[in-house]
C-alpha positions as a printed NumPy array, in Angstrom:
array([[-13.166,  68.418,  27.046],
       [-15.16 ,  66.169,  29.364],
       [-12.323,  66.276,  31.872],
       [-12.275,  70.077,  31.695],
       [-16.03 ,  70.301,  32.282],
       [-15.769,  67.855,  35.192],
       [-12.96 ,  69.842,  36.819],
       [-14.857,  73.124,  36.39 ],
       [-18.002,  71.67 ,  37.888],
       [-16.124,  70.181,  40.805],
       [-14.575,  73.588,  41.478],
       [-18.047,  75.098,  41.345],
       [-19.325,  72.563,  43.863],
       [-16.506,  73.424,  46.245],
       [-17.424,  77.087,  46.01 ],
       [-21.118,  76.403,  46.368],
       [-21.988,  77.414,  42.827],
       [-23.712,  74.312,  41.511],
       [-27.386,  74.76 ,  40.897],
       [-29.809,  72.564,  42.782],
       [-32.656,  70.586,  41.232],
       [-34.76 ,  72.703,  38.897],
       [-38.371,  71.85 ,  38.163],
       [-40.587,  73.542,  35.606],
       [-43.528,  74.226,  37.923],
       [-41.297,  76.144,  40.314],
       [-40.171,  78.484,  37.568],
       [-43.536,  80.2  ,  37.799],
       [-42.488,  81.465,  41.194],
       [-38.908,  82.658,  41.2  ],
       [-38.898,  83.408,  44.875],
       [-39.608,  79.758,  45.676],
       [-37.149,  78.285,  43.194],
       [-34.23 ,  78.621,  45.574],
       [-36.016,  79.   ,  48.864],
       [-33.662,  78.145,  51.703],
       [-30.476,  79.726,  50.378],
       [-28.018,  80.323,  53.186],
       [-24.813,  82.368,  53.221],
       [-21.744,  80.646,  54.572],
       [-18.426,  81.793,  55.938],
       [-16.907,  83.108,  52.721],
       [-19.931,  85.296,  52.123],
       [-20.917,  83.468,  48.949],
       [-24.388,  82.102,  48.417],
       [-24.419,  78.342,  48.754],
       [-27.055,  76.487,  46.759],
       [-28.092,  72.996,  47.714],
       [-26.521,  70.43 ,  45.422],
       [-28.977,  67.866,  44.104],
       [-28.781,  64.372,  45.57 ],
       [-28.405,  62.901,  42.073],
       [-26.04 ,  65.038,  40.04 ],
       [-26.059,  65.248,  36.271],
       [-23.79 ,  62.811,  34.437],
       [-20.683,  64.819,  33.593],
       [-19.674,  62.25 ,  30.977],
       [-22.978,  62.279,  29.122],
       [-23.178,  63.541,  25.509],
       [-25.943,  65.928,  26.564],
       [-23.642,  67.722,  29.007],
       [-20.821,  67.959,  26.461],
       [-23.206,  69.275,  23.806],
       [-24.693,  71.875,  26.135],
       [-21.246,  72.987,  27.289],
       [-20.236,  73.687,  23.675],
       [-23.31 ,  75.899,  23.293],
       [-22.972,  77.772,  26.563],
       [-19.254,  78.513,  26.378],
       [-19.803,  80.645,  23.25 ],
       [-22.484,  82.817,  24.859],
       [-21.792,  86.36 ,  25.934],
       [-21.931,  86.989,  29.664],
       [-24.865,  89.342,  29.041],
       [-26.842,  86.475,  27.441],
       [-25.916,  84.118,  30.282],
       [-27.074,  86.585,  32.934],
       [-30.333,  87.261,  31.109],
       [-31.164,  83.562,  30.802],
       [-30.322,  82.929,  34.458],
       [-32.595,  85.848,  35.375],
       [-35.397,  84.48 ,  33.183],
       [-35.087,  81.096,  34.888],
       [-35.082,  82.679,  38.327],
       [-31.635,  81.273,  39.139],
       [-29.519,  83.497,  41.405],
       [-25.888,  84.408,  40.768],
       [-23.362,  86.697,  42.42 ],
       [-21.399,  88.802,  39.95 ],
       [-18.906,  89.823,  42.639],
       [-18.102,  86.262,  43.708],
       [-18.623,  84.218,  40.513],
       [-16.466,  84.159,  37.414],
       [-17.951,  84.081,  33.925],
       [-17.172,  80.355,  33.759],
       [-19.017,  79.759,  37.043],
       [-22.123,  81.407,  35.634],
       [-21.867,  79.533,  32.347],
       [-21.542,  76.207,  34.158],
       [-24.54 ,  77.07 ,  36.278],
       [-26.588,  77.827,  33.169],
       [-25.319,  74.662,  31.478],
       [-26.508,  72.465,  34.342],
       [-29.868,  74.211,  34.511],
       [-30.392,  73.644,  30.793],
       [-29.486,  69.968,  31.087],
       [-31.869,  69.46 ,  33.993],
       [-34.727,  71.279,  32.285],
       [-34.27 ,  69.352,  29.036],
       [-34.598,  65.985,  30.77 ],
       [-37.908,  64.383,  29.748],
       [-40.432,  63.879,  32.55 ],
       [-40.703,  60.386,  33.891],
       [-43.654,  58.672,  32.323],
       [-46.095,  56.679,  34.352],
       [-46.311,  53.011,  33.387],
       [-49.533,  52.537,  31.459],
       [-51.42 ,  49.293,  31.959],
       [-52.106,  47.325,  28.759],
       [-55.635,  47.389,  27.376],
       [-58.014,  44.43 ,  27.132],
       [-56.9  ,  43.666,  23.56 ],
       [-53.174,  43.76 ,  24.34 ],
       [-50.979,  40.886,  23.188],
       [-49.35 ,  38.457,  25.61 ],
       [-46.048,  40.227,  25.031],
       [-47.517,  43.661,  25.852],
       [-49.022,  42.315,  29.05 ],
       [-45.775,  40.601,  30.031],
       [-43.568,  43.674,  29.606],
       [-45.941,  45.615,  31.832],
       [-45.745,  42.988,  34.578],
       [-42.029,  42.36 ,  34.097],
       [-40.017,  45.317,  32.692],
       [-36.912,  43.094,  32.477],
       [-38.512,  41.453,  29.432],
       [-38.663,  44.712,  27.48 ],
       [-35.142,  45.605,  28.584],
       [-33.823,  42.318,  27.149],
       [-35.597,  42.843,  23.799],
       [-34.416,  46.465,  23.627],
       [-30.833,  45.304,  24.16 ],
       [-31.17 ,  42.885,  21.243],
       [-32.518,  45.666,  19.038],
       [-29.71 ,  48.033,  20.04 ],
       [-27.055,  45.59 ,  18.825],
       [-28.98 ,  44.982,  15.591],
       [-30.1  ,  41.449,  16.483],
       [-33.577,  42.027,  15.074],
       [-34.238,  38.413,  14.083],
       [-33.755,  37.084,  17.597],
       [-35.738,  39.984,  19.051],
       [-38.621,  39.071,  16.738],
       [-38.295,  35.398,  17.635],
       [-38.45 ,  36.282,  21.318],
       [-41.618,  38.365,  21.039],
       [-43.278,  35.797,  18.749],
       [-42.467,  33.051,  21.244],
       [-44.16 ,  35.004,  24.042],
       [-47.269,  35.537,  21.915],
       [-47.465,  32.024,  20.453],
       [-44.906,  29.439,  21.54 ],
       [-46.062,  26.748,  19.098],
       [-45.864,  28.964,  16.015],
       [-42.48 ,  30.354,  17.047],
       [-40.997,  26.89 ,  17.511],
       [-42.276,  25.839,  14.1  ],
       [-40.727,  28.899,  12.49 ],
       [-37.391,  29.103,  14.324],
       [-36.993,  25.855,  16.231],
       [-34.38 ,  24.208,  14.042],
       [-31.607,  26.592,  15.025],
       [-29.773,  26.536,  18.347],
       [-29.474,  30.297,  18.031],
       [-33.224,  30.619,  18.508],
       [-33.572,  27.761,  20.965],
       [-31.344,  29.768,  23.313],
       [-33.686,  32.733,  22.889],
       [-36.671,  30.559,  23.758],
       [-34.922,  29.39 ,  26.909],
       [-34.316,  33.04 ,  27.849],
       [-37.982,  33.799,  27.211],
       [-39.023,  31.038,  29.613],
       [-36.569,  32.316,  32.216],
       [-37.933,  35.859,  32.064],
       [-41.552,  34.686,  31.95 ],
       [-41.053,  32.806,  35.206],
       [-39.144,  35.614,  36.944],
       [-40.93 ,  37.536,  39.725],
       [-43.339,  40.206,  38.535],
       [-42.459,  43.879,  38.898],
       [-42.913,  45.064,  42.448],
       [-41.829,  48.077,  44.439],
       [-42.058,  49.359,  47.983],
       [-43.49 ,  52.562,  46.544],
       [-47.188,  52.684,  45.662],
       [-49.371,  55.248,  43.995],
       [-52.872,  55.262,  45.44 ],
       [-56.149,  56.899,  44.517],
       [-59.747,  56.453,  45.561],
       [-59.639,  57.204,  49.275],
       [-62.521,  59.526,  50.21 ],
       [-61.269,  63.082,  50.643],
       [-63.363,  63.304,  53.8  ],
       [-60.978,  60.862,  55.509],
       [-58.299,  63.532,  55.678],
       [-54.539,  63.114,  55.525],
       [-54.074,  61.71 ,  59.05 ],
       [-56.68 ,  58.984,  58.708],
       [-55.388,  57.894,  55.309],
       [-51.863,  57.663,  56.68 ],
       [-53.022,  55.66 ,  59.721],
       [-54.909,  53.302,  57.406],
       [-51.833,  52.698,  55.279],
       [-49.675,  52.162,  58.363],
       [-51.83 ,  49.129,  59.122],
       [-49.562,  47.164,  56.77 ],
       [-46.215,  48.344,  58.086],
       [-43.85 ,  51.242,  58.713],
       [-43.931,  54.021,  56.133],
       [-40.733,  55.427,  54.666],
       [-42.521,  58.251,  52.836],
       [-46.074,  59.46 ,  52.432],
       [-47.801,  62.247,  50.536],
       [-51.426,  62.869,  49.65 ],
       [-53.192,  65.366,  47.402],
       [-56.643,  66.349,  48.63 ],
       [-58.791,  68.45 ,  46.323],
       [-61.794,  70.058,  47.992],
       [-63.665,  69.895,  44.689],
       [-63.249,  66.118,  44.371],
       [-64.727,  63.355,  46.563],
       [-61.552,  61.308,  46.104],
       [-57.89 ,  61.94 ,  46.798],
       [-54.626,  60.476,  45.535],
       [-51.035,  60.201,  46.672],
       [-47.888,  58.14 ,  47.024],
       [-46.748,  55.917,  49.858],
       [-43.462,  54.066,  50.297],
       [-43.082,  51.26 ,  52.809],
       [-39.943,  50.175,  54.61 ],
       [-40.445,  46.585,  53.441],
       [-41.628,  44.919,  50.252],
       [-43.863,  42.625,  52.292],
       [-45.821,  45.618,  53.623],
       [-46.324,  47.038,  50.142],
       [-47.458,  43.676,  48.781],
       [-49.928,  43.255,  51.665],
       [-51.445,  46.683,  51.008],
       [-51.893,  45.909,  47.312],
       [-53.316,  42.447,  47.991],
       [-55.927,  43.776,  50.421],
       [-56.917,  47.129,  48.976],
       [-56.23 ,  47.292,  45.255],
       [-59.662,  47.198,  43.633],
       [-61.53 ,  47.472,  46.942],
       [-65.057,  48.866,  46.609],
       [-65.264,  52.216,  48.388],
       [-68.971,  52.67 ,  47.68 ],
       [-70.798,  55.065,  45.349],
       [-69.198,  53.338,  42.365],
       [-65.678,  54.217,  43.507],
       [-62.818,  51.736,  43.776],
       [-59.502,  52.063,  45.541],
       [-56.411,  51.671,  43.381],
       [-52.885,  50.862,  44.578],
       [-50.24 ,  50.544,  41.889],
       [-46.532,  49.777,  42.122],
       [-44.369,  52.631,  40.812],
       [-40.636,  52.929,  40.263]])
């Protein structure tokens, strides 16, 4: 079935029928959802294909396909209309429209990406470490997924209190290997990114001045800022061409006093 879905979607891409990225906020304005549609030589409407397509082999796609394929074409059309997604009855088959609806459903059901939350003042050593170094949490999650709960517990206990963990587990090579892995991950570089989320610049600076200020550290790959006239501060996202530039910006400005009790914040984001 997966192969069939993949073939159908590939055919749809060739004919320009694959829906582009769908975001919930845009659904409030149907006219803007597919702004920029352009006809091409065959007369069909071509919709921009998202840069990162859905995973055709994922269980979510297979599950959604099973639901959509049983729908009447009337139901499919109504849901596409409700979502503000265009379709051409003259040029699209029923399967084309069902595949379009399937992809839209999959995209809309994807959970929003959560911002990394900094640990509180009473957080454990392990909680602080997984924030600084996500690879630590990934390793523990992998142990849990394969049912290796004892070694996962030994790992987290070692991070929180090495002495106690060695007393409890230290007689077994199985756990000594886990302790070695804990030391390796503890000493690995902290999480960094060329992309930063910033907030705290005075709104009065304006977009151009904020951008110029950020360019002090290096060439920007991307930049966006949100300025609210009702707030004295603004926020945004900047991505540098190099990691060195991003690190320099964080080192100099994160926590900088902007006056009037306001501090500038620059945080690495994925």
